[in-house]
Coordinates of C-alpha atoms in Angstrom, one line a residue:
M35 CA 27.2 25.3 -89.7
R36 CA 28.8 21.9 -88.9
R37 CA 31.4 22.4 -91.6
L38 CA 32.6 25.7 -90.2
P39 CA 36.3 25.8 -88.9
I40 CA 35.4 26.7 -85.4
T41 CA 36.2 25.4 -81.9
P42 CA 33.7 23.8 -79.5
M43 CA 33.7 27.0 -77.5
E44 CA 32.9 29.0 -80.6
A45 CA 30.2 26.5 -81.4
F46 CA 28.8 26.9 -77.9
V47 CA 28.7 30.7 -78.4
L48 CA 27.0 30.3 -81.7
S49 CA 24.3 28.1 -80.2
R50 CA 23.3 31.0 -77.9
V51 CA 22.8 33.5 -80.8
D52 CA 19.0 34.0 -81.2
G53 CA 18.6 37.4 -82.8
R54 CA 18.2 39.2 -79.5
A55 CA 21.1 38.3 -77.2
T56 CA 24.1 40.6 -76.9
A57 CA 27.7 39.6 -76.3
S58 CA 27.3 40.4 -72.6
A59 CA 24.1 38.4 -72.3
I60 CA 25.8 35.4 -74.0
A61 CA 28.8 35.7 -71.6
L62 CA 26.4 35.7 -68.7
A63 CA 24.5 32.7 -70.0
T64 CA 27.6 30.6 -70.9
G65 CA 30.0 31.6 -68.2
I66 CA 32.6 32.5 -70.8
P67 CA 34.6 35.7 -70.3
V68 CA 33.1 38.6 -72.3
A69 CA 36.3 39.3 -74.1
E70 CA 36.4 35.7 -75.4
V71 CA 32.8 35.9 -76.4
V72 CA 33.5 39.0 -78.4
A73 CA 36.5 37.4 -80.1
A74 CA 34.4 34.4 -81.0
L75 CA 31.6 36.5 -82.4
Q76 CA 34.0 38.5 -84.5
K77 CA 35.4 35.2 -85.9
L78 CA 31.8 34.0 -86.6
D79 CA 31.0 37.3 -88.2
G80 CA 34.0 37.0 -90.5
L81 CA 32.9 33.5 -91.5
G82 CA 29.4 34.7 -92.3
A83 CA 27.8 32.6 -89.5
V84 CA 26.3 35.7 -87.8
H85 CA 25.9 39.4 -88.4
Y86 CA 25.2 42.4 -86.4
A87 CA 21.6 43.3 -87.0
E88 CA 21.7 46.7 -85.2
R89 CA 24.7 48.8 -84.2
E90 CA 23.6 49.5 -80.7
S91 CA 26.9 48.5 -79.1
A92 CA 28.3 52.0 -79.3
V93 CA 25.7 53.2 -77.0
S94 CA 26.0 50.5 -74.3
S95 CA 29.6 51.6 -73.6
A96 CA 30.4 48.0 -72.7
V97 CA 31.2 44.8 -74.4
S98 CA 27.6 44.2 -75.2
A99 CA 27.5 43.5 -78.9
P100 CA 24.1 44.2 -80.6
P101 CA 21.6 41.5 -81.4
L102 CA 22.9 38.8 -83.7
S103 CA 21.0 37.0 -86.4
S104 CA 21.4 35.0 -89.6
P105 CA 23.3 36.5 -92.5
E106 CA 21.6 39.1 -94.6
P107 CA 22.8 42.3 -96.5
R108 CA 24.5 44.6 -94.1
S109 CA 26.2 48.0 -94.0
A110 CA 29.6 48.8 -92.7
P111 CA 29.8 49.3 -89.0
R112 CA 30.2 52.8 -87.7
A113 CA 32.3 52.0 -84.7
S114 CA 33.9 49.0 -83.1
P115 CA 32.6 47.7 -79.7
R116 CA 34.7 49.1 -76.8
V117 CA 35.9 46.9 -74.0
T118 CA 35.3 48.5 -70.6
T119 CA 34.5 47.5 -67.1
V120 CA 31.0 47.8 -65.7
S121 CA 30.7 51.2 -64.2
Y122 CA 27.8 50.8 -61.9
D123 CA 26.7 48.8 -58.8
R124 CA 25.4 45.4 -59.9
R125 CA 22.7 45.7 -57.3
E126 CA 21.1 48.4 -59.4
L127 CA 20.0 45.7 -61.8
D128 CA 17.7 44.4 -59.1
E129 CA 15.7 47.6 -59.0
P130 CA 12.0 46.9 -60.0
A131 CA 11.1 47.8 -63.5
E132 CA 9.4 46.2 -66.5
L133 CA 12.6 45.8 -68.4
D134 CA 14.7 42.7 -69.2
P135 CA 18.1 42.4 -67.6
D136 CA 20.0 43.2 -70.7
R137 CA 18.1 46.4 -71.3
K138 CA 18.6 47.4 -67.7
H139 CA 22.4 46.8 -68.2
R140 CA 22.4 49.0 -71.3
I141 CA 20.6 51.8 -69.6
L142 CA 22.7 51.7 -66.5
E143 CA 26.1 51.4 -68.3
T144 CA 25.3 54.3 -70.6
F145 CA 23.9 56.5 -67.8
H146 CA 26.9 56.0 -65.6
R147 CA 29.2 56.9 -68.4
L148 CA 27.5 60.1 -69.4
A149 CA 29.9 62.2 -67.4
I150 CA 33.0 60.8 -69.1
D151 CA 31.9 59.8 -72.7
S152 CA 32.3 62.4 -75.4
H153 CA 29.5 63.1 -77.9
Y154 CA 31.3 61.0 -80.4
E155 CA 31.7 58.1 -78.0
L156 CA 28.0 58.3 -77.0
L157 CA 26.9 58.1 -80.6
G158 CA 29.5 55.6 -81.5
V159 CA 31.1 57.5 -84.4
P160 CA 34.7 58.5 -85.1
R161 CA 35.7 62.2 -84.8
D162 CA 35.9 62.6 -88.6
A163 CA 32.3 61.3 -89.1
D164 CA 30.3 63.4 -91.5
K165 CA 26.9 64.9 -90.8
K166 CA 25.0 62.0 -92.5
A167 CA 26.8 59.4 -90.4
I168 CA 26.1 61.3 -87.2
K169 CA 22.4 61.6 -88.0
S170 CA 22.2 57.9 -88.9
A171 CA 24.0 56.9 -85.7
Y172 CA 21.6 59.1 -83.7
Y173 CA 18.5 57.6 -85.1
D174 CA 19.9 54.1 -84.6
V175 CA 20.5 54.5 -80.9
V176 CA 17.9 57.0 -79.8
G177 CA 15.1 54.5 -80.2
L178 CA 16.6 52.4 -77.5
F179 CA 16.6 55.2 -75.0
H180 CA 13.6 57.3 -76.0
P181 CA 11.3 57.4 -73.0
D182 CA 8.2 57.2 -75.3
K183 CA 9.3 53.7 -76.3
Y184 CA 8.4 52.5 -72.8
F185 CA 5.0 54.2 -72.6
G186 CA 2.7 52.5 -70.1
K187 CA 5.5 50.4 -68.5
N188 CA 6.6 50.7 -64.9
L189 CA 10.2 51.9 -65.2
G190 CA 10.8 52.9 -61.6
T191 CA 14.1 54.7 -61.2
F192 CA 15.0 53.8 -64.8
K193 CA 12.7 56.5 -66.1
P194 CA 14.8 59.6 -65.1
R195 CA 17.9 57.8 -66.3
L196 CA 16.3 57.2 -69.7
E197 CA 15.3 60.9 -69.8
K198 CA 18.9 62.0 -69.0
I199 CA 20.4 59.7 -71.6
F200 CA 17.9 60.9 -74.3
Q201 CA 18.7 64.5 -73.4
R202 CA 22.4 63.8 -73.8
L203 CA 21.9 62.0 -77.1
T204 CA 19.9 64.9 -78.5
E205 CA 22.5 67.4 -77.2
A206 CA 25.3 65.3 -79.0
H207 CA 23.3 65.3 -82.2
D208 CA 22.6 69.0 -82.2
A209 CA 26.1 69.9 -81.3
L210 CA 27.8 67.7 -84.0
T211 CA 25.4 68.4 -86.9
R212 CA 26.0 72.1 -87.0
A213 CA 29.4 73.4 -88.2
A214 CA 29.8 76.2 -85.6
T215 CA 28.7 74.2 -82.6
R216 CA 30.8 71.2 -83.7
A217 CA 33.9 73.4 -84.0
D218 CA 33.2 74.8 -80.5
Y219 CA 32.8 71.3 -79.1
D220 CA 36.0 70.0 -80.8
S221 CA 37.9 72.9 -79.3
Y222 CA 36.5 71.9 -75.9
L223 CA 37.6 68.3 -76.3
Q224 CA 41.1 69.5 -77.2
S225 CA 41.4 71.6 -74.1
Q226 CA 40.2 68.6 -72.0
E227 CA 42.9 66.4 -73.6
A228 CA 45.5 69.0 -72.8
T229 CA 44.6 69.0 -69.1
R230 CA 43.8 65.3 -68.6
A231 CA 47.4 64.2 -68.0
F232 CA 47.6 66.7 -65.2
E233 CA 44.2 65.8 -63.6
E234 CA 44.4 62.0 -63.8
P235 CA 46.5 60.0 -61.3
A236 CA 50.1 59.3 -62.1
P237 CA 50.4 56.5 -64.6
T238 CA 52.2 54.3 -62.1
S239 CA 50.1 53.3 -59.1
I240 CA 51.5 54.3 -55.7
V241 CA 50.4 51.0 -54.4
E242 CA 52.3 49.2 -57.1
I243 CA 55.4 51.3 -56.4
N244 CA 55.3 50.5 -52.7
R245 CA 55.0 46.8 -53.5
E246 CA 57.9 47.0 -55.8
I247 CA 60.0 48.7 -53.1
E248 CA 59.1 46.0 -50.7
R249 CA 60.1 43.3 -53.2
E250 CA 63.5 45.1 -53.7
A251 CA 64.1 45.3 -49.9
R252 CA 63.1 41.6 -49.5
A253 CA 65.4 40.5 -52.4
E254 CA 68.4 42.5 -51.0
A255 CA 67.8 41.2 -47.5
A256 CA 67.6 37.6 -48.7
Q257 CA 70.8 38.0 -50.7
H258 CA 72.6 39.3 -47.7
A259 CA 71.3 36.5 -45.6
A260 CA 72.3 33.9 -48.2
A261 CA 75.8 35.4 -48.5
A262 CA 76.3 35.3 -44.8
G263 CA 75.0 31.7 -44.4
E264 CA 72.7 32.8 -41.7
S265 CA 70.1 30.5 -40.1
I266 CA 67.7 30.4 -37.2
P267 CA 67.0 27.7 -34.6
A268 CA 64.8 24.9 -35.9
G269 CA 61.1 25.0 -34.9
R270 CA 58.2 27.2 -35.6
P271 CA 58.7 29.7 -38.5
T272 CA 59.8 33.1 -37.4
P273 CA 56.8 35.5 -37.4
A274 CA 56.6 37.8 -40.4
P275 CA 56.9 41.6 -39.8
S276 CA 53.4 42.0 -41.1
S277 CA 50.4 39.9 -42.1
G278 CA 48.2 39.6 -45.0
P279 CA 48.7 38.7 -48.7
D280 CA 51.0 41.7 -49.3
A281 CA 53.2 41.0 -46.3
P282 CA 56.9 41.5 -47.1
W283 CA 57.8 38.1 -45.7
S284 CA 54.8 35.9 -46.5
E285 CA 57.2 32.9 -46.4
S286 CA 59.8 33.4 -43.6
P287 CA 63.3 33.3 -45.0
R288 CA 66.4 32.8 -42.9
P289 CA 66.6 35.8 -40.5
L290 CA 69.2 38.5 -41.0
L291 CA 71.4 38.6 -37.9
T292 CA 73.8 41.2 -36.6
P293 CA 77.5 40.4 -36.6
E294 CA 77.4 39.7 -32.9
E295 CA 74.4 37.4 -33.2
R296 CA 76.2 35.5 -36.0
R297 CA 79.3 35.1 -33.8
R298 CA 77.2 33.7 -31.0
A299 CA 75.3 31.4 -33.3
L300 CA 78.6 30.0 -34.6
A301 CA 79.8 29.5 -31.0
R302 CA 76.8 27.4 -30.2
K303 CA 77.4 25.2 -33.3
L304 CA 81.0 24.6 -32.2
R305 CA 79.9 24.1 -28.6
V306 CA 82.4 26.7 -27.4
S307 CA 82.1 30.0 -25.6
I308 CA 83.2 33.2 -27.4
T309 CA 85.0 35.6 -25.3
P310 CA 84.2 39.3 -25.9
P311 CA 87.1 41.7 -26.5
S312 CA 88.6 42.8 -23.2
K313 CA 91.5 44.8 -21.9
P314 CA 94.8 43.0 -21.4
S315 CA 94.7 43.7 -17.7
Q316 CA 91.3 41.9 -17.4
P317 CA 91.6 38.6 -19.2
A318 CA 88.6 37.1 -17.5
E319 CA 86.2 35.2 -19.8
S320 CA 82.5 36.4 -20.0
P321 CA 79.8 33.9 -19.0
P322 CA 78.3 31.7 -21.8
A323 CA 75.9 33.6 -24.0
A324 CA 72.2 32.8 -23.6
P325 CA 70.7 30.9 -26.5
M326 CA 69.1 33.1 -29.2
T327 CA 65.3 32.7 -29.1
K328 CA 62.9 32.8 -32.0
E329 CA 61.7 36.2 -30.7
M330 CA 65.3 37.5 -30.9
A331 CA 65.7 36.2 -34.5
G332 CA 62.4 37.8 -35.4
D333 CA 63.4 41.1 -34.0
A334 CA 66.6 41.0 -35.9
L335 CA 64.7 40.2 -39.1
R336 CA 62.4 43.1 -38.6
R337 CA 65.2 45.5 -37.9
R338 CA 67.2 44.4 -41.0
Y339 CA 64.1 44.4 -43.2
E340 CA 62.9 47.9 -42.1
A341 CA 66.4 49.3 -42.7
R342 CA 66.5 47.8 -46.2
L343 CA 62.9 49.1 -46.8
S344 CA 63.8 52.6 -45.7
Q345 CA 66.9 52.6 -48.0
A346 CA 64.9 51.3 -51.0
R347 CA 62.2 53.9 -50.4
D348 CA 64.7 56.8 -50.1
A349 CA 66.4 55.6 -53.3
R350 CA 63.0 55.6 -55.1
V351 CA 62.2 59.1 -53.9
R352 CA 65.5 60.4 -55.2
R353 CA 64.8 58.8 -58.5
Y354 CA 61.5 60.5 -58.9
V355 CA 62.9 63.8 -57.7
K356 CA 65.6 63.5 -60.4
Q357 CA 62.9 62.8 -63.0
A358 CA 61.0 65.9 -61.9
E359 CA 64.2 68.0 -62.2
D360 CA 64.8 66.7 -65.7
A361 CA 61.2 67.4 -66.7
L362 CA 61.5 71.0 -65.3
A363 CA 64.7 71.5 -67.3
A364 CA 62.7 70.4 -70.4
N365 CA 59.8 72.7 -69.4
S366 CA 57.4 69.8 -69.0
L367 CA 55.5 71.0 -66.0
I368 CA 52.9 68.2 -66.1
A369 CA 55.6 65.4 -66.1
A370 CA 57.4 67.2 -63.3
T371 CA 54.2 67.5 -61.2
N372 CA 53.4 63.8 -61.6
A373 CA 56.9 62.7 -60.6
L374 CA 56.8 64.9 -57.5
R375 CA 53.4 63.6 -56.6
I376 CA 54.8 60.1 -56.5
A377 CA 57.9 61.2 -54.5
A378 CA 55.7 63.1 -52.0
S379 CA 53.4 60.1 -51.6
L380 CA 56.4 57.9 -50.8
S381 CA 57.8 60.5 -48.3
P382 CA 54.8 62.3 -46.8
E383 CA 56.8 63.7 -43.9
D384 CA 59.2 65.6 -46.2
V385 CA 58.2 69.2 -45.8
V386 CA 60.7 70.5 -48.4
L387 CA 59.4 68.0 -51.0
A388 CA 55.8 69.0 -50.2
D389 CA 56.7 72.7 -50.7
Q390 CA 58.4 71.8 -54.0
L391 CA 55.3 69.9 -55.2
D392 CA 53.0 72.8 -54.3
R393 CA 55.2 75.2 -56.2
V394 CA 55.4 73.1 -59.3
E395 CA 51.6 72.3 -59.2
K396 CA 50.8 76.0 -59.1
Q397 CA 53.1 76.6 -62.1
A398 CA 51.4 73.8 -64.1
S399 CA 48.0 75.1 -63.1
A400 CA 48.9 78.6 -64.3
A401 CA 50.1 77.1 -67.6
L402 CA 46.8 75.2 -68.0
A403 CA 44.5 78.0 -66.8
D404 CA 43.5 79.0 -70.4
Q405 CA 42.4 75.4 -71.2
Y406 CA 40.4 75.1 -67.9
L407 CA 38.8 78.5 -68.5
E408 CA 37.7 77.4 -72.0
Q409 CA 36.2 74.2 -70.6
A410 CA 34.4 76.1 -67.8
R411 CA 32.9 78.6 -70.2
Y412 CA 31.7 75.9 -72.6
D413 CA 30.1 73.9 -69.8
E414 CA 28.4 77.1 -68.5
R415 CA 27.1 78.0 -72.0
R416 CA 25.5 74.6 -72.4
G417 CA 23.9 74.6 -69.0
H418 CA 26.2 72.1 -67.3
L419 CA 26.6 74.4 -64.3
A420 CA 27.9 71.9 -61.7
E421 CA 30.7 70.9 -64.1
A422 CA 31.4 74.5 -64.9
A423 CA 31.7 75.4 -61.2
H424 CA 34.1 72.5 -60.7
T425 CA 36.3 73.6 -63.6
Y426 CA 36.3 77.3 -62.7
E427 CA 37.8 76.2 -59.4
K428 CA 40.5 74.4 -61.3
V429 CA 41.2 77.7 -63.0
L430 CA 41.6 79.4 -59.6
R431 CA 44.6 77.2 -58.8
G432 CA 46.6 79.0 -61.5
R433 CA 44.6 82.2 -62.1
P434 CA 42.9 83.4 -58.9
T435 CA 41.1 86.5 -60.3
A436 CA 37.9 88.1 -59.1
Y437 CA 36.1 87.1 -62.3
V438 CA 36.8 83.4 -61.9
Y439 CA 35.8 83.5 -58.2
E440 CA 32.5 85.0 -59.1
R441 CA 31.8 82.6 -62.0
A442 CA 32.6 79.6 -59.8
A443 CA 30.2 81.0 -57.1
H444 CA 27.5 81.8 -59.6
C445 CA 27.6 78.3 -61.2
L446 CA 27.8 76.6 -57.9
V447 CA 24.7 78.3 -56.4
E448 CA 22.7 78.0 -59.7
S449 CA 23.4 74.2 -59.8
G450 CA 22.2 73.7 -56.2
G451 CA 25.7 73.2 -54.9
D452 CA 27.3 74.0 -51.5
L453 CA 26.0 77.4 -50.4
K454 CA 28.8 77.8 -47.9
R455 CA 31.5 77.2 -50.6
A456 CA 29.6 79.5 -53.0
N457 CA 29.5 82.2 -50.3
D458 CA 33.3 81.9 -49.7
L459 CA 34.0 82.2 -53.4
A460 CA 31.7 85.2 -53.9
K461 CA 33.2 87.0 -50.9
R462 CA 36.6 86.5 -52.3
A463 CA 35.5 88.0 -55.6
V464 CA 34.1 91.1 -53.8
E465 CA 37.3 91.4 -51.8
L466 CA 39.4 91.5 -55.0
S467 CA 37.0 93.8 -56.9
P468 CA 34.9 95.7 -54.3
N469 CA 33.6 98.2 -56.9
E470 CA 32.1 95.5 -59.2
T471 CA 28.3 95.6 -58.7
S472 CA 27.7 92.2 -60.4
Y473 CA 29.9 90.5 -57.9
R474 CA 27.9 92.0 -55.0
I475 CA 24.7 90.9 -56.7
T476 CA 25.9 87.3 -56.8
L477 CA 26.9 87.5 -53.1
A478 CA 23.5 88.9 -52.3
R479 CA 21.7 86.1 -54.1
I480 CA 23.7 83.6 -52.1
Y481 CA 22.8 85.3 -48.9
A482 CA 19.1 85.4 -49.9
K483 CA 19.1 81.7 -50.8
A484 CA 20.6 80.9 -47.5
G485 CA 17.8 82.8 -45.7
M486 CA 20.0 85.7 -44.7
E487 CA 17.7 88.5 -46.1
A488 CA 19.4 91.3 -44.1
S489 CA 22.8 90.5 -45.4
A490 CA 21.4 90.2 -48.9
A491 CA 19.7 93.6 -48.6
S492 CA 22.9 95.1 -47.3
E493 CA 25.0 93.8 -50.3
L494 CA 22.4 95.1 -52.8
E495 CA 22.3 98.5 -51.1
R496 CA 26.1 98.7 -51.4
A497 CA 25.8 97.8 -55.1
R498 CA 23.2 100.5 -55.6
T499 CA 25.5 103.0 -54.0
L500 CA 28.3 102.0 -56.4
D501 CA 26.0 102.4 -59.4
P502 CA 22.7 104.2 -58.6
G503 CA 21.5 103.8 -62.2
D504 CA 21.9 100.1 -62.4
D505 CA 18.4 98.7 -63.1
T506 CA 19.6 95.2 -62.3
V507 CA 20.3 96.1 -58.7
K508 CA 17.0 97.9 -58.3
D509 CA 15.2 94.8 -59.7
W510 CA 16.9 92.5 -57.3
L511 CA 16.0 94.8 -54.4
K512 CA 12.4 94.7 -55.4
R513 CA 12.4 90.9 -55.7
L514 CA 14.1 90.6 -52.3
K515 CA 11.4 92.7 -50.7
R516 CA 8.7 90.6 -52.3
G517 CA 10.4 87.4 -51.0
E518 CA 11.1 86.1 -54.5
I519 CA 14.7 85.1 -53.9

């Protein structure tokens, strides 16, 4: 080991490898950033100084490389470790449980990423992995999260998390090892990718844009002041227009004076009095101007800066509106929507711009309605009803049909969601299709669950009037009378 071409830092990392520690644990113990630890381990791996004994890093969803040990025969890795930020509150690590800190981290990180990781990411396999590779990855990682592995231990709140992770791992395995279900899932992922650009925030942060606008205004104002040779009375620095680390004038530059203020400042330097313009018939001189105070200079600075800031912001709004117009001309509704979202955020009082954004958002939602509908139906089929309800409501933005309103209401109430919202959705479905008995049944079930038995019975009676031979309506009426719903 002493003959290896490694740096002292890499040697320090190597000294912490004990066959159990992960990259995140080594980073915690050494104080070295996780990314640098991973790079050092990758170099040591290439030199044959360490090797990855188990491929558990794909499950941890963080830079937590699996246990490292001395070299021995190994197989090719299935997936590279992913660099992500910790997605949970660090205080959750302090919850009592008979688990070591690194195992707690793995469980928490994986649990909090279940909603965003795909089946492939969860198992740590590429999308073109074959059935054998998927099964092998599943058996590699499932042991870490199988609740039976911790039989007899006090797991506290980690027990339901382990059960949820194990459920998702099994779901991923079952979906990806059958040709039909895998094709169905791949189609679902494709529809998600088609809508992600529309759902996620604009790529450029509004906060960063505002800061950039402030920098532009500050630079223009400073250039103007320098060109005019302006100065302020000596003494305490002029107060900045705002405070804090992001204040536009964190270091007070020379103030920006009006032409009249510059004229009077020059007069003071020359120790003369400047006579204001007057009519020929009244040649009397005006009294000497009062000295400009620091407060006056500060006010002038604020006025000039605010004017520059307003101009810079208006220019940026026009730029994003032009981008939106170009995107619409190219029939790129998502790009147009994102550009208008930024413009509207910079100019929230612009009613015309808000109306334009609303119109384009509706057009984009209508264009993406098929993808959202496919996602919602897939989530409903696999029993993820809360997610399905949320996605059905996305469909409503572009395709507000009675069927979608009813499905959103059904999934919301079945998942234990907001009954008032479910009631509003079901009512809208009934309004749009008053002769559809299934929609009235859904509304009646919501009434019953909210304790409104009379309203539920009334809806079911209307449904029976519409279709006297519907056995489903009769069954629900009997269940309602027995108090079963």
